[in-house]
PDB file of C-alpha atoms in Angstrom:
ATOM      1  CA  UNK A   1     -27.171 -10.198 -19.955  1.00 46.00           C
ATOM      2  CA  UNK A   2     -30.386 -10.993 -21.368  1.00 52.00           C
ATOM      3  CA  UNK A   3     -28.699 -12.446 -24.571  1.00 79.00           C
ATOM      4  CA  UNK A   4     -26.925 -14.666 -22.427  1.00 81.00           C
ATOM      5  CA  UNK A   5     -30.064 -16.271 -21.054  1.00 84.00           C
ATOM      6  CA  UNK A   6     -31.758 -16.721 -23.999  1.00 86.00           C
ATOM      7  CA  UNK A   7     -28.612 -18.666 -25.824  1.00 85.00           C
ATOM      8  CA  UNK A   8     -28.311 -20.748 -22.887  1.00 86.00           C
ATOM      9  CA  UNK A   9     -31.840 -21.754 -23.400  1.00 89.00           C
ATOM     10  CA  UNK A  10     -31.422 -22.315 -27.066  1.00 87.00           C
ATOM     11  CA  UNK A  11     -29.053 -24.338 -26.093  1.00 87.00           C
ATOM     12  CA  UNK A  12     -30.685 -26.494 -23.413  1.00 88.00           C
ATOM     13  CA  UNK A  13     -33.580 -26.345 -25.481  1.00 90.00           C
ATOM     14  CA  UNK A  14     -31.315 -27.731 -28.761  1.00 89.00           C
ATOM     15  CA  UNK A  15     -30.238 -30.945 -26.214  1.00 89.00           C
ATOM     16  CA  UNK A  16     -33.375 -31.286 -24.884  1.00 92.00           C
ATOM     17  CA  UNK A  17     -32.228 -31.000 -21.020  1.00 91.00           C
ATOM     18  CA  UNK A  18     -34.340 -30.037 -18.385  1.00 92.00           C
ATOM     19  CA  UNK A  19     -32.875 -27.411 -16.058  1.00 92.00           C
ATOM     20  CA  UNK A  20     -32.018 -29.628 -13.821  1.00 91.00           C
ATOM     21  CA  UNK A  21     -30.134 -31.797 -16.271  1.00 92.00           C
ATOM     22  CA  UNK A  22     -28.246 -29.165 -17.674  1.00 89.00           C
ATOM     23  CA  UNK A  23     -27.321 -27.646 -13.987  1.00 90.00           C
ATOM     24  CA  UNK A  24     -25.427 -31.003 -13.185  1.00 92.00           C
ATOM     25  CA  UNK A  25     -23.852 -31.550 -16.688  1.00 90.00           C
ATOM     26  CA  UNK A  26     -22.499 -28.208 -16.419  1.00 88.00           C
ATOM     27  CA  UNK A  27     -21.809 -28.368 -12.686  1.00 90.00           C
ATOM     28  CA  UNK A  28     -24.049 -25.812 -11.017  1.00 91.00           C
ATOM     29  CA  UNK A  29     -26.792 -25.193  -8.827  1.00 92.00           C
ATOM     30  CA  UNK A  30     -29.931 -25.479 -10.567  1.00 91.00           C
ATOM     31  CA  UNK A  31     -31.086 -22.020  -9.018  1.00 91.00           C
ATOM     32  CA  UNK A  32     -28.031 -20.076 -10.648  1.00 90.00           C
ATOM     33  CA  UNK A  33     -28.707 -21.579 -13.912  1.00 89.00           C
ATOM     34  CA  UNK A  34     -32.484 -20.529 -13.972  1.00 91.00           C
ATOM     35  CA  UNK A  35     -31.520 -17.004 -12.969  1.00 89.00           C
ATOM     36  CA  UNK A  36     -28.312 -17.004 -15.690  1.00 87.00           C
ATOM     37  CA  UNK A  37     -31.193 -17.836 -18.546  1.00 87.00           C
ATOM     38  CA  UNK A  38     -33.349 -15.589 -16.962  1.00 89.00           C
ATOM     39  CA  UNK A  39     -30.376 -12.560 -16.663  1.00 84.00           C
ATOM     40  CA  UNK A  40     -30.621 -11.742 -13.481  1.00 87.00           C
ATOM     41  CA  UNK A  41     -26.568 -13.264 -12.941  1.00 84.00           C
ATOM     42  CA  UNK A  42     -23.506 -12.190 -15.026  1.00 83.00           C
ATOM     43  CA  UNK A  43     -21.418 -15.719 -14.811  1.00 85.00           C
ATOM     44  CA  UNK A  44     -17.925 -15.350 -13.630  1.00 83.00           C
ATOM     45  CA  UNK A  45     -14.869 -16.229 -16.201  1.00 84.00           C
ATOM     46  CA  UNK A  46     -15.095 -20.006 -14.205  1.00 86.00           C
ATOM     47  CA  UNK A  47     -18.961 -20.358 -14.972  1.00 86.00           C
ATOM     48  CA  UNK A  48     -18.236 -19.436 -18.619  1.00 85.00           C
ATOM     49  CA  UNK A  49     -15.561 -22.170 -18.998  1.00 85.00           C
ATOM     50  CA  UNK A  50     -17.806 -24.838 -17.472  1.00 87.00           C
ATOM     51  CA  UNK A  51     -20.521 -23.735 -19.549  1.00 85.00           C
ATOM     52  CA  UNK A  52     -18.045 -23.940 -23.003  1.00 85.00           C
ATOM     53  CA  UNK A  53     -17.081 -27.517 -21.690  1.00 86.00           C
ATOM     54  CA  UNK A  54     -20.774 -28.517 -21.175  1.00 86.00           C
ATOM     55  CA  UNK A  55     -22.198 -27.128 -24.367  1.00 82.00           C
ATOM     56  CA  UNK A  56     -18.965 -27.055 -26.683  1.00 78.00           C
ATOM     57  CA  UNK A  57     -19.747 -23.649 -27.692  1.00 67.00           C
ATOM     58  CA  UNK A  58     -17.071 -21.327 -28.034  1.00 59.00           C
ATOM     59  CA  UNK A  59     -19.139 -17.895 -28.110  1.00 67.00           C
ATOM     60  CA  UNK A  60     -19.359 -17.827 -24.747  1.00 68.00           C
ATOM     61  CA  UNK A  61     -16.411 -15.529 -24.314  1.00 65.00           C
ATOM     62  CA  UNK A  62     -18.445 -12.620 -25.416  1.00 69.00           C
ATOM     63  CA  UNK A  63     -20.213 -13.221 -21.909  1.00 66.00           C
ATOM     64  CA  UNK A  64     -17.227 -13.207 -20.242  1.00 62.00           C
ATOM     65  CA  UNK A  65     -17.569  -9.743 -17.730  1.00 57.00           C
ATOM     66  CA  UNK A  66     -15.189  -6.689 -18.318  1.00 59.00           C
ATOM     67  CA  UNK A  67     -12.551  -6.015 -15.803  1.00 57.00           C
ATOM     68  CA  UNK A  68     -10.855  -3.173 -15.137  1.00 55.00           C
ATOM     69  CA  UNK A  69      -7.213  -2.998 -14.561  1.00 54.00           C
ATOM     70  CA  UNK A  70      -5.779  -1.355 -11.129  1.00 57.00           C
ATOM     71  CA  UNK A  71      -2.366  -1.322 -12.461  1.00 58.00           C
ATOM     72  CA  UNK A  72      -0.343   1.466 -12.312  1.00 52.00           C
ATOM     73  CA  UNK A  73       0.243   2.944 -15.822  1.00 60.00           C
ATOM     74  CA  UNK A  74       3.968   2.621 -17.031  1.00 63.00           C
ATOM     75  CA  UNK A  75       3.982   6.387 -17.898  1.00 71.00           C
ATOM     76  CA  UNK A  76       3.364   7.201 -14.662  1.00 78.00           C
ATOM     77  CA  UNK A  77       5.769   5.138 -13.260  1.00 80.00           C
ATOM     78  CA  UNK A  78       8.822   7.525 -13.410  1.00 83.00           C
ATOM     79  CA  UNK A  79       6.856  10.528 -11.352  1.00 86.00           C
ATOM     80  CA  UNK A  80       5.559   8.743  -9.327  1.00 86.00           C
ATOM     81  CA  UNK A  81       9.304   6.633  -8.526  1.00 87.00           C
ATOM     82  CA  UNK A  82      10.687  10.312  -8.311  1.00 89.00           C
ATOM     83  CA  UNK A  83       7.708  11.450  -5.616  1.00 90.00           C
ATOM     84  CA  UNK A  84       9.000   8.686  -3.895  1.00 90.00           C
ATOM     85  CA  UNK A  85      12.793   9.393  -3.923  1.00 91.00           C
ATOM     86  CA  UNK A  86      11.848  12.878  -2.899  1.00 93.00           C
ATOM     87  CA  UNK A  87       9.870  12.235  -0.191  1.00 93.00           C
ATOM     88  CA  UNK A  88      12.218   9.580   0.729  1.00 93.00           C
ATOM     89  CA  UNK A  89      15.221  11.718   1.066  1.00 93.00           C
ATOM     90  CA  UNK A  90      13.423  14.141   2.628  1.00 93.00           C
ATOM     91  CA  UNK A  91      12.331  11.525   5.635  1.00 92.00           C
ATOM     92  CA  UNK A  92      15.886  10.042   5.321  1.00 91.00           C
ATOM     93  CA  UNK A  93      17.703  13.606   6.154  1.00 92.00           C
ATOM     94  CA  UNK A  94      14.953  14.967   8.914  1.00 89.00           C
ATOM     95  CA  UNK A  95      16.075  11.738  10.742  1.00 89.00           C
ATOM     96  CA  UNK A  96      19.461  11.813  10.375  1.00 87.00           C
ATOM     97  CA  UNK A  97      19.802  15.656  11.651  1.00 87.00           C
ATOM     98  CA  UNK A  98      17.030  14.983  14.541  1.00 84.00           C
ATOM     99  CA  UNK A  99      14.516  17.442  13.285  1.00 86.00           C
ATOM    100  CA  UNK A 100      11.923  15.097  14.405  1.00 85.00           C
ATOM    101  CA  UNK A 101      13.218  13.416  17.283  1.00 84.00           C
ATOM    102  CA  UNK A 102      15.955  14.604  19.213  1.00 83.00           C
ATOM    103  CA  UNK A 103      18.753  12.445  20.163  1.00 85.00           C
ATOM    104  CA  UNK A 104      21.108  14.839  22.470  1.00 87.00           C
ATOM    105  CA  UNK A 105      19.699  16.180  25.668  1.00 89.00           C
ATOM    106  CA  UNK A 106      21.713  18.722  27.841  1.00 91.00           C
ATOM    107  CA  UNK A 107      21.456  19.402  31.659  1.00 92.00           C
ATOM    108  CA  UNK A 108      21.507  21.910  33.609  1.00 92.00           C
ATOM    109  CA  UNK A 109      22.239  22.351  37.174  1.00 93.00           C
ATOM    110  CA  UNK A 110      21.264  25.457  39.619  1.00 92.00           C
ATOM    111  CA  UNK A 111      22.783  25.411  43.202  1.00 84.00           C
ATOM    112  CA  UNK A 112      21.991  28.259  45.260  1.00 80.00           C
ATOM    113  CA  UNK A 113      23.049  27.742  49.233  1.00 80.00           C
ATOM    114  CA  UNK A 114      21.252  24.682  49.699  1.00 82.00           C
ATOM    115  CA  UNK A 115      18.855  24.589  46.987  1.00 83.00           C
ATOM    116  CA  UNK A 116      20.230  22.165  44.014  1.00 88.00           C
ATOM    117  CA  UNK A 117      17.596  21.755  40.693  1.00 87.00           C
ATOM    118  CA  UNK A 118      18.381  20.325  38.070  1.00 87.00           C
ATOM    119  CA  UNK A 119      17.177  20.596  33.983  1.00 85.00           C
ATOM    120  CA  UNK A 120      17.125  18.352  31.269  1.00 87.00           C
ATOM    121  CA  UNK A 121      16.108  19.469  27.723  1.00 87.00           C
ATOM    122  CA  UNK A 122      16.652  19.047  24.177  1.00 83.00           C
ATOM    123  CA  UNK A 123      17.448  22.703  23.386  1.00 85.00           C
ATOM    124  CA  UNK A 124      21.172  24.060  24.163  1.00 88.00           C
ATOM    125  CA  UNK A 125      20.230  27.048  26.385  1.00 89.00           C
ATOM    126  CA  UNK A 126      24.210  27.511  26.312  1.00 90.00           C
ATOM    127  CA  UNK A 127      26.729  27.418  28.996  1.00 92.00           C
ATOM    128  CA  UNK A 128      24.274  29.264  31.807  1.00 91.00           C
ATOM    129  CA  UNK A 129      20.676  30.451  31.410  1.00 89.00           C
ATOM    130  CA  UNK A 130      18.917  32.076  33.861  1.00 88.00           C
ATOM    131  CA  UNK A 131      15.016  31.250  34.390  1.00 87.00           C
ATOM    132  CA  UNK A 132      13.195  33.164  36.542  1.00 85.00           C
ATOM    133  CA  UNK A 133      15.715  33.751  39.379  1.00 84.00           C
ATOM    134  CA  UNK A 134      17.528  31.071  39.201  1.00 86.00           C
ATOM    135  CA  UNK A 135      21.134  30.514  37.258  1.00 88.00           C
ATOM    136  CA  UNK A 136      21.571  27.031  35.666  1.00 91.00           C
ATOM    137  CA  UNK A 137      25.003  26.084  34.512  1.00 92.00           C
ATOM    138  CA  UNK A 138      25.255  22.888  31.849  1.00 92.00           C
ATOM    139  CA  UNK A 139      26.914  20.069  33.720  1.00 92.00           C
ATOM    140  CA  UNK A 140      26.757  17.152  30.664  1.00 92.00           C
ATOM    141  CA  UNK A 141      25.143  16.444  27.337  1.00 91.00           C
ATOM    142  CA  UNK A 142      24.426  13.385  26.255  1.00 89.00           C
ATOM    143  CA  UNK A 143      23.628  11.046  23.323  1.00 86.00           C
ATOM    144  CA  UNK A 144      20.342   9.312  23.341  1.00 84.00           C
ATOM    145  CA  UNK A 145      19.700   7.053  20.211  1.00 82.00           C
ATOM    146  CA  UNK A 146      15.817   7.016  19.670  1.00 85.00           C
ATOM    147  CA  UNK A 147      14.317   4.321  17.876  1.00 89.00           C
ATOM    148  CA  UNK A 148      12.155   6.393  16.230  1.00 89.00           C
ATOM    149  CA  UNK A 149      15.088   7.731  14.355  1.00 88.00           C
ATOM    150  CA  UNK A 150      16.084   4.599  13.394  1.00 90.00           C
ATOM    151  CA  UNK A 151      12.896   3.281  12.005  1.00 91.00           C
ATOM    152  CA  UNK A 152      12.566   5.993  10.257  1.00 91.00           C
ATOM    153  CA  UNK A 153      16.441   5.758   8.358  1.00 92.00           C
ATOM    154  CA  UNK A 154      15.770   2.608   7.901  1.00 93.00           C
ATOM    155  CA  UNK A 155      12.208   2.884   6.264  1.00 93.00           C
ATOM    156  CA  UNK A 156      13.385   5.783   3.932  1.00 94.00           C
ATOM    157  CA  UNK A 157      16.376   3.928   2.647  1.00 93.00           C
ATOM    158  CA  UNK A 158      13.677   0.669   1.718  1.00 93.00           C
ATOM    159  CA  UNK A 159      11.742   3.518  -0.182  1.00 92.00           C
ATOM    160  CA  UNK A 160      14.661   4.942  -1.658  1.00 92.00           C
ATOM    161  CA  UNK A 161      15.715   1.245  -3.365  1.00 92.00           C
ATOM    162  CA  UNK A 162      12.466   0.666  -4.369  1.00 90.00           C
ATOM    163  CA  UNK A 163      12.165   4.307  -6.240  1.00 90.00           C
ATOM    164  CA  UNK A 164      15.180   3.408  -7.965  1.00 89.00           C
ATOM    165  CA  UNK A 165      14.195   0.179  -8.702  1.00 88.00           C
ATOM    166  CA  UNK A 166      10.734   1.323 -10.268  1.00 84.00           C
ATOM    167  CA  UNK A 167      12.983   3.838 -11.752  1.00 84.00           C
ATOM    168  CA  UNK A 168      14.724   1.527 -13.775  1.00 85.00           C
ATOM    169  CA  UNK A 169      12.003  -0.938 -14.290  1.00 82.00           C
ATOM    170  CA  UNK A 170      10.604   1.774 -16.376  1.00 78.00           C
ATOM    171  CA  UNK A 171      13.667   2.519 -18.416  1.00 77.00           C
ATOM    172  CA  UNK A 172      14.264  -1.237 -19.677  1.00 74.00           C
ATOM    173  CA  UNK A 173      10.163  -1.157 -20.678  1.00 65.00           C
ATOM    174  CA  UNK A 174      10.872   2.110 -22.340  1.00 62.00           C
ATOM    175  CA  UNK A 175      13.860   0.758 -23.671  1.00 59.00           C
ATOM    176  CA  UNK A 176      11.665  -2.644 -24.486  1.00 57.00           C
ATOM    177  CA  UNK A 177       9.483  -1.067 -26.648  1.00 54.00           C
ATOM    178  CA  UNK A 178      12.168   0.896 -29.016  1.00 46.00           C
TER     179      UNK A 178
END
């Protein structure tokens, strides 16, 4: 930004401020202003209105530093709403059928003279199983409701409305621009 430096000198020069002068007409440390003229700082959009204000100079916004936009483009707006309703649905139905967490648990029960076990697990082994040498017989089964499952219904249906939402956000700016 050496062009920068040298027309804030002109200018300076044109008033006939010293640095020091021009630092508190414009409202800045006298430091920063010696190392704007000298281009070793790019002023920020703020810097560049006190310095239009101070000098009355509107070519200033040539200075004015480039900034790249982070926003999403609006083309890519409807893939990337349909990832989301995908992936969304897919969360949504694992829950709800317990592929992740499982919310019914069966036991078992083995009774053999005066031994008595018991077995809890997620898998139906059906009515008996044996394991090892021992005979278990299902006594109950029983719904458990797991948070998890919940959190996870319930975070796939916010990502589903806001998929749809995007969705149509993206229609009425298509539709917008016709």
């Amino acid at each position: 930004m050496q062009s920068l430096g040298k027309e804030l000198k002109r200018l300076r020069s044109d008033k006939k401020w010293t640095q020091a002068f021009a630092a508190r007409e414009i409202g800045i440390q006298q430091s920063y202003l010696s190392k704007l003229e000298n281009g070793q700082f790019i002023p920020s959009p703020e810097v560049i209105e006190k310095l239009k204000r101070c000098y009355g100079e509107a070519c200033f916004d040539c200075y004015l530093p480039v900034t790249t936009s982070t926003k999403v483009p609006l083309k890519k707006l409807p893939i990337l709403s349909f990832t989301l309703l995908i992936i969304s649905l897919m969360v949504w139905l694992c829950a709800t059928y317990e592929i992740f967490y499982a919310e019914t648990y069966f036991t078992y029960q083995a009774k053999q003279e005066d031994f008595l076990a018991f077995n809890v697990t997620q898998q139906y082994q059906g009515e008996r199983f044996i394991e090892g040498d021992v005979t278990y017989q299902i006594v109950g089964e029983r719904q458990v409701s797991r948070v998890e499952n919940r959190f996870l219904i319930v975070t796939s249906t916010v990502c589903i409305l806001l998929s749809i939402v995007a969705a149509l956000l993206s229609q009425s700016h298509r539709f917008g621009k016709l």
